[in-house]
CSV table of C-alpha atoms in Angstrom, one decimal:
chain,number,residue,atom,x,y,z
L,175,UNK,CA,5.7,-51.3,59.1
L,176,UNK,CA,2.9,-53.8,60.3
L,177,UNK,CA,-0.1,-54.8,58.2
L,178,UNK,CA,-1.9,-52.2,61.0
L,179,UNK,CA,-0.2,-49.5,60.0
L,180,UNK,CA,-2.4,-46.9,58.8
L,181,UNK,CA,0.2,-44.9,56.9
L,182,UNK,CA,0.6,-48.5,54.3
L,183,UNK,CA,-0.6,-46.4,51.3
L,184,UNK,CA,0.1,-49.9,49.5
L,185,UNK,CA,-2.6,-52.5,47.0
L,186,UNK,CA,-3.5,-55.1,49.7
L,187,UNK,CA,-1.4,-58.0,46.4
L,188,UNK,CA,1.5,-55.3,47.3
L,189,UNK,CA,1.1,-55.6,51.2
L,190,UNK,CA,0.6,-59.6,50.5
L,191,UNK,CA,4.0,-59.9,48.4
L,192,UNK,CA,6.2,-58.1,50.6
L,193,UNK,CA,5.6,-60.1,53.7
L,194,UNK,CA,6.3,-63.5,51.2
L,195,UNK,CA,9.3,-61.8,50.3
L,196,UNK,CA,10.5,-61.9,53.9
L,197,UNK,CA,9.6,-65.0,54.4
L,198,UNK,CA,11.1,-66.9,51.3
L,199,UNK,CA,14.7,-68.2,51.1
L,200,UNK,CA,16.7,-66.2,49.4
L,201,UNK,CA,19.0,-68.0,46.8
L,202,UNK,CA,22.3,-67.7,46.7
L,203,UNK,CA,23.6,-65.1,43.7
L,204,UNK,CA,26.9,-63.7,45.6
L,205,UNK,CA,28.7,-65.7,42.7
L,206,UNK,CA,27.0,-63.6,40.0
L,207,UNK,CA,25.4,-60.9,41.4
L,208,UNK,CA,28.8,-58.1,40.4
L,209,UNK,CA,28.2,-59.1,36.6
L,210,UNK,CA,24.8,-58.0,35.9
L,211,UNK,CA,24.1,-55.0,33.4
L,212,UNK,CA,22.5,-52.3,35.5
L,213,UNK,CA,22.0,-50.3,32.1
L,214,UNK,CA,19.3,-53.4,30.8
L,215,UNK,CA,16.0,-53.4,31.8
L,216,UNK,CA,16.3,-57.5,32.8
L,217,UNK,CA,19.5,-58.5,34.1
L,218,UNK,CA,20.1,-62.4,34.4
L,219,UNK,CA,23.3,-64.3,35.5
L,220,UNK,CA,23.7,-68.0,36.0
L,221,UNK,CA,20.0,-68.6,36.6
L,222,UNK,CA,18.7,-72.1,37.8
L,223,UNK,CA,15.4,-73.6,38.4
L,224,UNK,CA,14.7,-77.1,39.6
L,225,UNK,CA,11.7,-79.0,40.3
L,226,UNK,CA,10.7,-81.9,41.7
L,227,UNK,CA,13.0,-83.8,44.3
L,228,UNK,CA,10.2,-83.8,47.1
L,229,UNK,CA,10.5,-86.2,50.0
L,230,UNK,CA,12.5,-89.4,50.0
L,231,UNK,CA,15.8,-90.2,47.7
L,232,UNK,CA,14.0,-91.4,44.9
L,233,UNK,CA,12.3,-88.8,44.0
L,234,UNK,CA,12.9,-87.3,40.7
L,235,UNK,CA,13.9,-83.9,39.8
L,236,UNK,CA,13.9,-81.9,36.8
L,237,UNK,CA,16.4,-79.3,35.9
L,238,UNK,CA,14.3,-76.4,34.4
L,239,UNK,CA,17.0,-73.7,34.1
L,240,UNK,CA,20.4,-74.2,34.0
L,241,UNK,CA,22.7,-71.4,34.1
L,242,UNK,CA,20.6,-69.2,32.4
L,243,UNK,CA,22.1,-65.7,31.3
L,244,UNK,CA,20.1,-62.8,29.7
L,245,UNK,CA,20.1,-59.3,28.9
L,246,UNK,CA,17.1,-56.9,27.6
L,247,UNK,CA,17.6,-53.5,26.5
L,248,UNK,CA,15.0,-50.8,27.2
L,249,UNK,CA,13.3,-49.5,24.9
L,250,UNK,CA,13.4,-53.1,22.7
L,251,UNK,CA,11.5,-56.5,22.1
L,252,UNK,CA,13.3,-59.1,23.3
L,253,UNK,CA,12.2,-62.8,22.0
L,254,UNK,CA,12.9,-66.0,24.0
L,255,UNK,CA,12.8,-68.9,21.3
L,256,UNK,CA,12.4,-72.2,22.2
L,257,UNK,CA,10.4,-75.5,21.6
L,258,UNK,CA,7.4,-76.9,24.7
L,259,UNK,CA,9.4,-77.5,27.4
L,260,UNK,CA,12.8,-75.3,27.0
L,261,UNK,CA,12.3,-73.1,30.0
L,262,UNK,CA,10.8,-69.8,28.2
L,263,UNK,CA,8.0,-69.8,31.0
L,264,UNK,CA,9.7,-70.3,34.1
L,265,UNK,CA,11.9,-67.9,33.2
L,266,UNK,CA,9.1,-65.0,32.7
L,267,UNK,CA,7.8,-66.4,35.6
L,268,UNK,CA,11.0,-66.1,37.8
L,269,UNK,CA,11.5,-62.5,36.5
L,270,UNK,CA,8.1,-61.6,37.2
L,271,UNK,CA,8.1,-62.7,41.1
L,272,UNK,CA,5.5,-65.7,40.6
L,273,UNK,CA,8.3,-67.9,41.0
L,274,UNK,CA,11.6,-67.9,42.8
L,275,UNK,CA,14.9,-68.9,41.4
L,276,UNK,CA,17.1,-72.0,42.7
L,277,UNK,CA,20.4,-70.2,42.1
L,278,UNK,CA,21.6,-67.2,40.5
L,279,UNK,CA,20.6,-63.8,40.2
L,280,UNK,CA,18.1,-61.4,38.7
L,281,UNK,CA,17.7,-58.1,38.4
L,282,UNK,CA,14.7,-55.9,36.5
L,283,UNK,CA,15.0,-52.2,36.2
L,284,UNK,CA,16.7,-52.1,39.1
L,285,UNK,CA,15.4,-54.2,41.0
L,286,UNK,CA,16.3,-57.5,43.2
L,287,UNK,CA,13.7,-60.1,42.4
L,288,UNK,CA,13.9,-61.6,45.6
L,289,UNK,CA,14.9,-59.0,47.8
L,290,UNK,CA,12.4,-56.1,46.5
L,291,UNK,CA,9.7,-58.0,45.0
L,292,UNK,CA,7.0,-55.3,45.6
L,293,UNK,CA,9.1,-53.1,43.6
L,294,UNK,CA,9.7,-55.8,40.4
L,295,UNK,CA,5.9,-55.6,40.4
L,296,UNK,CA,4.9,-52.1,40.7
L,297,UNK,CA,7.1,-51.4,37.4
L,298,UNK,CA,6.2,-54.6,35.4
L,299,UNK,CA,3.3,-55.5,33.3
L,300,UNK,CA,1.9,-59.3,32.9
L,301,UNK,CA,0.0,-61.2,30.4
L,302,UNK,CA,0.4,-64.8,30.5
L,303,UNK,CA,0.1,-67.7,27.7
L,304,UNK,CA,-3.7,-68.0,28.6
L,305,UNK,CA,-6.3,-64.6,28.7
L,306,UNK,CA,-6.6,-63.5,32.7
L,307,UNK,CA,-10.3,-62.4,31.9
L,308,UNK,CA,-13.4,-62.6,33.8
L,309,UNK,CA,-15.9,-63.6,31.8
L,310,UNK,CA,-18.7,-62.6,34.0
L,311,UNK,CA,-17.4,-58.8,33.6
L,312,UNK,CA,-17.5,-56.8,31.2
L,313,UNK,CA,-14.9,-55.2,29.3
L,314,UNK,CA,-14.9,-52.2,31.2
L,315,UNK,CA,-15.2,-53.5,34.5
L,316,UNK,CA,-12.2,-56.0,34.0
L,317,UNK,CA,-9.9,-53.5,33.3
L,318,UNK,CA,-11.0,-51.4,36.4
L,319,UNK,CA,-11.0,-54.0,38.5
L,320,UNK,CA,-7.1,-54.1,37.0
L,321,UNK,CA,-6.4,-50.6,38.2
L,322,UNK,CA,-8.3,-51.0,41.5
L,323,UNK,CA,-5.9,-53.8,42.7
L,324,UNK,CA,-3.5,-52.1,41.9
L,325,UNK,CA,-4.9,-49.4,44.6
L,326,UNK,CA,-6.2,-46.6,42.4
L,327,UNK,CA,-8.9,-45.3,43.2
L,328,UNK,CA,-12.4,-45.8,41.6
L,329,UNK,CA,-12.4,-43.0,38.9
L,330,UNK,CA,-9.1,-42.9,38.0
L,331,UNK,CA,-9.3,-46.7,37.6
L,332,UNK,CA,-12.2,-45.9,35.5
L,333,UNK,CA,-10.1,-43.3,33.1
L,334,UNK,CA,-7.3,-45.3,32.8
L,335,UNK,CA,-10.0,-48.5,31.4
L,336,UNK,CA,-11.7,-46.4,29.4
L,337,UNK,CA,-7.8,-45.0,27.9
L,338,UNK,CA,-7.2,-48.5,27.4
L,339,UNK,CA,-10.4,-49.4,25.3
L,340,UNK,CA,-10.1,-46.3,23.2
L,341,UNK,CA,-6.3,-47.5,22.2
L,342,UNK,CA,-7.4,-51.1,21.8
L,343,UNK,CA,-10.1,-50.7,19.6
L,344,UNK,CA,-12.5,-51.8,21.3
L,345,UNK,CA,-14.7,-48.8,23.2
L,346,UNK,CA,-17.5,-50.2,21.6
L,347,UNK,CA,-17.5,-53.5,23.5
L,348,UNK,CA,-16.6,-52.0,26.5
L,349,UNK,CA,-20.1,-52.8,28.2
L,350,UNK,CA,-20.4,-56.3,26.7
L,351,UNK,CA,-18.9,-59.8,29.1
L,352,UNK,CA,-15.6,-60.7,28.5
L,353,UNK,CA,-17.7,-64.3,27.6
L,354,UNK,CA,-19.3,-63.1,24.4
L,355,UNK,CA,-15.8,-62.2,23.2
L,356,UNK,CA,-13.9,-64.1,20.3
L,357,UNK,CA,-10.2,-65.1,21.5
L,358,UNK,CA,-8.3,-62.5,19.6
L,359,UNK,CA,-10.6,-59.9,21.9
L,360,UNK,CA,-10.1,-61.4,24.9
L,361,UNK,CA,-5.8,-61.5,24.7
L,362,UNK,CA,-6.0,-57.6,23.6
L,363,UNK,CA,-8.4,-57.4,26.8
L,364,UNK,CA,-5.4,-59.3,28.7
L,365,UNK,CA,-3.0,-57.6,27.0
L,366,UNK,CA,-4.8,-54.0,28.0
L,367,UNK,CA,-4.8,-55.3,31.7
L,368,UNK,CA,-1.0,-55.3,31.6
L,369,UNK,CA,-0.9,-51.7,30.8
L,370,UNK,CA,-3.1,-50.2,32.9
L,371,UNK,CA,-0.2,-49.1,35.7
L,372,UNK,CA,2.0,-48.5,32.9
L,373,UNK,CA,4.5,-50.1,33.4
L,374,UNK,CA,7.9,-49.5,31.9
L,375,UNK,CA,8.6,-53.3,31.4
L,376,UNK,CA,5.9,-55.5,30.0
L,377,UNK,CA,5.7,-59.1,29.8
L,378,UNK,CA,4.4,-61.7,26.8
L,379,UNK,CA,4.5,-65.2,27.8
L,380,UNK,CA,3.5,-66.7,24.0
L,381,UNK,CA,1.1,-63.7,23.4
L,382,UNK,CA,-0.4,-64.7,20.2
L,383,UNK,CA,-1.1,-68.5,21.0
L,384,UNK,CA,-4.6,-69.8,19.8
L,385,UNK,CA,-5.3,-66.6,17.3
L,386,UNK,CA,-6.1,-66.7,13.5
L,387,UNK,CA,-3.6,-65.3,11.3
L,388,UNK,CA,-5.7,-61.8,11.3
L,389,UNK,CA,-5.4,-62.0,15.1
L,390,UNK,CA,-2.1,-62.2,15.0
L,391,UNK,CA,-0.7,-59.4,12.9
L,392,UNK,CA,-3.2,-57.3,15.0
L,393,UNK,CA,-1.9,-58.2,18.2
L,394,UNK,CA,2.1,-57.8,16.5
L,395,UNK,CA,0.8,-54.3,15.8
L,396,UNK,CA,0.0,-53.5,19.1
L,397,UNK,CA,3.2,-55.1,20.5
L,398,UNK,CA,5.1,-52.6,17.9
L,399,UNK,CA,2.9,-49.5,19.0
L,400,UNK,CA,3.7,-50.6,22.5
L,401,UNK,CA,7.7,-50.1,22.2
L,402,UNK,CA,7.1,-46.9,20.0
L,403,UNK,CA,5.9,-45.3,22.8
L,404,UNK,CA,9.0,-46.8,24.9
L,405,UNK,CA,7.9,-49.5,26.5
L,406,UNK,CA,10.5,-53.0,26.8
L,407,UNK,CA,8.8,-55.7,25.9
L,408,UNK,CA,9.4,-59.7,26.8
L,409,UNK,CA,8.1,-61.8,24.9
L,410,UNK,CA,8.1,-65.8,24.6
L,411,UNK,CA,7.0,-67.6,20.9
L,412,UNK,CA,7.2,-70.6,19.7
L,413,UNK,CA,6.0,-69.2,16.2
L,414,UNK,CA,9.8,-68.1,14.3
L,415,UNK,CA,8.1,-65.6,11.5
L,416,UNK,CA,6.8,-64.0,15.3
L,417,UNK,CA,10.5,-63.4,16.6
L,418,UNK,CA,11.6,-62.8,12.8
L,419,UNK,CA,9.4,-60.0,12.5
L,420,UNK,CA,8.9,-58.1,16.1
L,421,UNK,CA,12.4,-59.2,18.2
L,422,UNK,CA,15.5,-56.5,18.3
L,423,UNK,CA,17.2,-59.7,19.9
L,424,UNK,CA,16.4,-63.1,20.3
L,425,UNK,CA,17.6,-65.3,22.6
L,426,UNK,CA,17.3,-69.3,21.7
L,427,UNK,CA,16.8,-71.9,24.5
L,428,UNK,CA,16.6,-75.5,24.6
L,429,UNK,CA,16.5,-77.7,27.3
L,430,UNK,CA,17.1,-74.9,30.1
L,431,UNK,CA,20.4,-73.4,28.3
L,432,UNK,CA,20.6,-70.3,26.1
L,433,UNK,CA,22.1,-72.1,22.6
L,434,UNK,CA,22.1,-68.9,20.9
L,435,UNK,CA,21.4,-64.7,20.9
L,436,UNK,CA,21.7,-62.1,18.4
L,437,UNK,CA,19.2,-60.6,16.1
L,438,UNK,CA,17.4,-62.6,13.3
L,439,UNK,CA,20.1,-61.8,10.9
L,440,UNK,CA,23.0,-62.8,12.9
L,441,UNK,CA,21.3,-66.0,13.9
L,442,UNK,CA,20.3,-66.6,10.3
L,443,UNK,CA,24.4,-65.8,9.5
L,444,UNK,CA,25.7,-68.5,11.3
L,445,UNK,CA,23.9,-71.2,8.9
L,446,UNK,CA,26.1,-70.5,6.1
L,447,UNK,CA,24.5,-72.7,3.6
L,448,UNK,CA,21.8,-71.5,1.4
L,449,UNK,CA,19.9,-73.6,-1.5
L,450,UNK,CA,20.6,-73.0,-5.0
L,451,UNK,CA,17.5,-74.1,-7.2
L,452,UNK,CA,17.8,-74.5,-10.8
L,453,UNK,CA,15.4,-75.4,-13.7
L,454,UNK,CA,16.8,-77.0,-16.3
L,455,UNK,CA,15.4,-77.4,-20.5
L,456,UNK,CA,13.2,-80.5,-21.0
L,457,UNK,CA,15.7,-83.3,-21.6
L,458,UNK,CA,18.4,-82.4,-20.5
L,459,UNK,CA,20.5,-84.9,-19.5
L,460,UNK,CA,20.8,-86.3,-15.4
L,461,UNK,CA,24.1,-87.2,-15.8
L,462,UNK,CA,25.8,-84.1,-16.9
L,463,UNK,CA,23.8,-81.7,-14.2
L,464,UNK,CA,24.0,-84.0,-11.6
L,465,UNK,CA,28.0,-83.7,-12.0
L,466,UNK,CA,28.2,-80.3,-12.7
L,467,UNK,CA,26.1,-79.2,-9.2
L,468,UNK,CA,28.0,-82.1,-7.1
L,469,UNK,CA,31.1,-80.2,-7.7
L,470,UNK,CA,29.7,-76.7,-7.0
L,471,UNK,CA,27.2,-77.6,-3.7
L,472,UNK,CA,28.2,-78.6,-0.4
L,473,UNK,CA,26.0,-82.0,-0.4
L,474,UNK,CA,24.5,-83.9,-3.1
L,475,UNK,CA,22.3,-82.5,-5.3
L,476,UNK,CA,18.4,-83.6,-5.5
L,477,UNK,CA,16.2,-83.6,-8.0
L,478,UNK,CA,12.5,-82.1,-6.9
L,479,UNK,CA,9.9,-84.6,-7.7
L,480,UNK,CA,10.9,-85.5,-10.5
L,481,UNK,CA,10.8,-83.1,-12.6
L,482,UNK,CA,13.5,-80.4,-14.4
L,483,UNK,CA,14.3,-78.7,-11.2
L,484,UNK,CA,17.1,-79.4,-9.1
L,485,UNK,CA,18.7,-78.5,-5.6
L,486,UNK,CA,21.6,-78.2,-4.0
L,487,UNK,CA,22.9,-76.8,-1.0
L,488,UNK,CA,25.5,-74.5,-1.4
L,489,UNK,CA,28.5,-72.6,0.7
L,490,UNK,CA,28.5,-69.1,-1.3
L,491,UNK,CA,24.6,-68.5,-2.6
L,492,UNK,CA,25.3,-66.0,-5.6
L,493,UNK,CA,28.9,-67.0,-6.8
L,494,UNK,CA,27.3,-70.3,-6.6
L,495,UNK,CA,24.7,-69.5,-8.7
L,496,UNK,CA,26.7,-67.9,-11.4
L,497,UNK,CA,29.1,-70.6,-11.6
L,498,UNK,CA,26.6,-73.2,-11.7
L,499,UNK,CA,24.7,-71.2,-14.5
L,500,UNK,CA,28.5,-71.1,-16.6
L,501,UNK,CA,29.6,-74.8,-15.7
L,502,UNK,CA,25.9,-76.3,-17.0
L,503,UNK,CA,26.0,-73.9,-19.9
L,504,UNK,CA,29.5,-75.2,-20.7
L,505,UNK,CA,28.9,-78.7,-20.6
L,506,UNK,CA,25.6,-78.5,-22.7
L,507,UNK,CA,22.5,-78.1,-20.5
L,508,UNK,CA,20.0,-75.1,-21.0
L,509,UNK,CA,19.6,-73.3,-17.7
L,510,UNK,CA,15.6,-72.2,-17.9
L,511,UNK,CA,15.6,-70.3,-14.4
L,512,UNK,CA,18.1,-70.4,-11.2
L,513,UNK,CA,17.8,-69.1,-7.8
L,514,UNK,CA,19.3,-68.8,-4.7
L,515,UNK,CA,17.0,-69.1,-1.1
L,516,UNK,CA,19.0,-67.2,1.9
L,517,UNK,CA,18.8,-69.5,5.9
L,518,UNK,CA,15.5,-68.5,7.5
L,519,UNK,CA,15.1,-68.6,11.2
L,520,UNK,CA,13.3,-71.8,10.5
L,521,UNK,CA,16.2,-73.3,9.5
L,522,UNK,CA,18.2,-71.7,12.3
L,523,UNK,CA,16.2,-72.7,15.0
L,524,UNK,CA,15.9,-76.4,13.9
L,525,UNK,CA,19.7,-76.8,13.1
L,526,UNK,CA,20.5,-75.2,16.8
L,527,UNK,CA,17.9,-77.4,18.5
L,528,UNK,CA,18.9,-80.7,16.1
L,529,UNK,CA,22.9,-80.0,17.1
L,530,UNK,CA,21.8,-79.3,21.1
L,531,UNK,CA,20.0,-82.9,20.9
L,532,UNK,CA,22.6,-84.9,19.3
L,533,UNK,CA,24.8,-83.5,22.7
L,534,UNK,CA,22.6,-84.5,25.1
C-alpha cells in the first residue's frame, strides 16, 4: 500500500510509523525471541539499550539497558522501581515504539515492537513523566484533538472527550485552557488523553511526579478505577509507598538490570531483619539491657537519643520480642513498652540498590 492509496483508512501518525518501521534496523532478538510469554500483556527478553558511541573511537557510550527481562500480566499494575537514572524510561519508551531496542526482544499484546509498530500503538495508551497538554486549548478540545489523531471522526471524537471529562471529574472545566489549570488537573487531562482509543494497555512513566499529597491519592484512585475495569497498567515511580500501594508486581532496576521482582510482600520478605524497640523504666541500668538485647539482636543495640528507648535489629521480630521482654525482666529491668517494626519497601529498595553498588 502506497501513501496514495485511497483505500489507507489509517491516522496520518499511523501511516507516518509504519513507513519508519520499514525503514529502521531491526535488532537482532532470534536468541530470545522463543522465550517470551505470549499469555502477558508486555513480553521482554534480554533487552539492551545503548547510547552514545557516535563518530570516532573515543566517543563514549553508555549502557542504558542491559539484559533487561520483564513480564506484565493483563488485567494488573505492574511498577518498575528504580532511582534517576536506572533505565525505567527507556524501557517505557522502547515498549511504546518511541524508541528502538539495541538487542533483544519485545513483545506487547501480541505484538513485535519493531516489526508491527503500528499495531503496538493502536492498542497502547501513553502518558509520559511531563503533562502532553496544550495550554492554548481547552479541556475539551485537547482531548478531541486526542481522538482526531487518532483518525476518529469529529463527533465521535467529541463523545469520547466529553466520556472522558465526565469520568475525570472535571466536565465543568471542560471549556476553560489547559493554562489556567493547577498540575494535578493537567496530568488527569494527560492521563484522560491516554484513554481516549481505549486502549487495553496503558502506560505511566512516573504518573504522579510534581503533585501534592491530595493530588496524588486522586490520581492512585484513578489508576485503581482504571484496572477495575480491565485495563494493564505500566507504571514507573520513584515514590515506594506508590508501588507499595497500587503495584500487583514490582519489578526493581538499578543501573539497567532488574535486581529484583515479586510483589511488595515478597520483596519486603527477603530483608529478614525487623527492629525490636523497647522502652525501658527511668533508671534502669545501660549495662544490664545493653547485654541482654546484644545477645538477642543481630547487630548492636542503640540507644534513641538518649533517652529510655532502645533498638535493635533483630532476625525473628515476635519471638524476639518476647524473649527480650523475659531476659530484661529476669535480669532486673522494667520493660515500660516493646515493639516490633516489620521491613518496608523503603528499606527494601535501599538495601537492593546499597548491595547492587557495592558490586559495581
Amino acid at each position: 500500500m502506497t501513501a496514495t492509496d485511497t483505500t489507507d483508512d489509517r491516522a496520518p501518525w499511523e501511516r507516518h510509523a509504519a513507513r519508519a518501521a520499514m525503514e529502521s534496523t531491526e535488532p537482532d532478538a532470534s536468541a530470545s525471541s522463543d522465550r517470551l510469554d505470549d499469555a502477558a500483556a508486555v513480553s521482554i527478553r534480554g533487552l539492551r539499550k545503548v547510547f552514545g558511541g557516535g563518530l570516532g573511537r573515543s566517543a563514549s557510550t553508555h549502557v542504558a539497558l542491559d539484559g533487561i527481562d520483564l513480564d506484565v500480566l493483563p488485567g494488573t499494575v505492574h511498577a518498575l522501581l528504580g532511582p534517576n537514572g536506572a533505565g525505567k524510561t527507556t524501557t517505557v519508551r522502547i515498549i511504546s515504539t518511541l524508541l528502538a531496542p539495541d538487542g533483544g526482544a519485545v513483545r506487547v499484546l501480541g505484538h513485535d515492537v519493531a516489526r508491527e509498530a503500528v499495531a503496538v500503538r493502536r492498542a497502547i495508551g501513553v502518558s509520559g513523566q511531563y503533562a502532553a497538554v496544550d495550554g492554548n486549548l481547552t479541556a475539551f478540545e485537547n482531548l478531541s484533538m486526542v481522538g482526531r489523531l487518532y483518525g476518529m471522526n469529529r463527533r465521535a471524537a467529541g463523545v469520547r472527550a466529553r466520556e472522558l471529562l465526565d469520568d475525570f471529574r472535571l466536565a465543568d472545566v471542560a471549556d476553560r485552557p489547559t493554562r489556567t489549570f493547577s498540575g494535578g488537573m493537567r496530568r488527569r487531562i494527560d492521563l484522560a488523553g491516554a484513554l481516549v482509543a481505549r486502549p487495553r494497555l496503558v502506560i505511566l512513566d512516573e504518573p504522579t511526579t510534581g503533585l501534592d499529597p491530595r493530588g496524588r491519592r486522586d490520581m492512585w484512585s484513578l489508576i485503581t478505577d482504571l484496572v477495575a475495569a480491565g485495563t494493564t497498567v505500566l507504571l514507573t515511580t520513584q515514590y515506594l509507598e506508590e508501588a507499595d500501594t497500587l503495584a500487583d508486581e514490582i519489578t526493581v532496576i538499578d543501573k539497567g538490570v532488574v535486581i529484583a521482582r515479586g510483589t511488595a510482600d515478597e520483596l519486603k520478605s527477603t530483608i529478614t531483619q525487623a527492629i525490636l524497640t523497647v522502652v525501658v523504666a527511668e533508671g534502669a541500668g545501660d549495662q544490664a539491657v545493653t547485654r541482654v538485647l546484644s545477645d538477642i539482636g543481630v547487630a548492636p543495640p542503640e540507644r534513641v537519643d538518649g533517652l529510655d528507648r532502645w533498638t535493635v535489629a533483630v532476625s525473628d521480630g515476635t519471638r524476639s520480642a518476647t524473649a527480650a521482654v523475659a531476659a530484661l525482666t529476669a535480669a532486673g529491668v522494667e520493660v515500660v513498652d516493646s515493639s516490633v517494626s516489620a521491613p518496608t519497601l523503603d528499606d527494601v529498595f535501599l538495601t537492593l540498590t546499597a548491595e547492587k553498588e557495592s558490586q559495581s
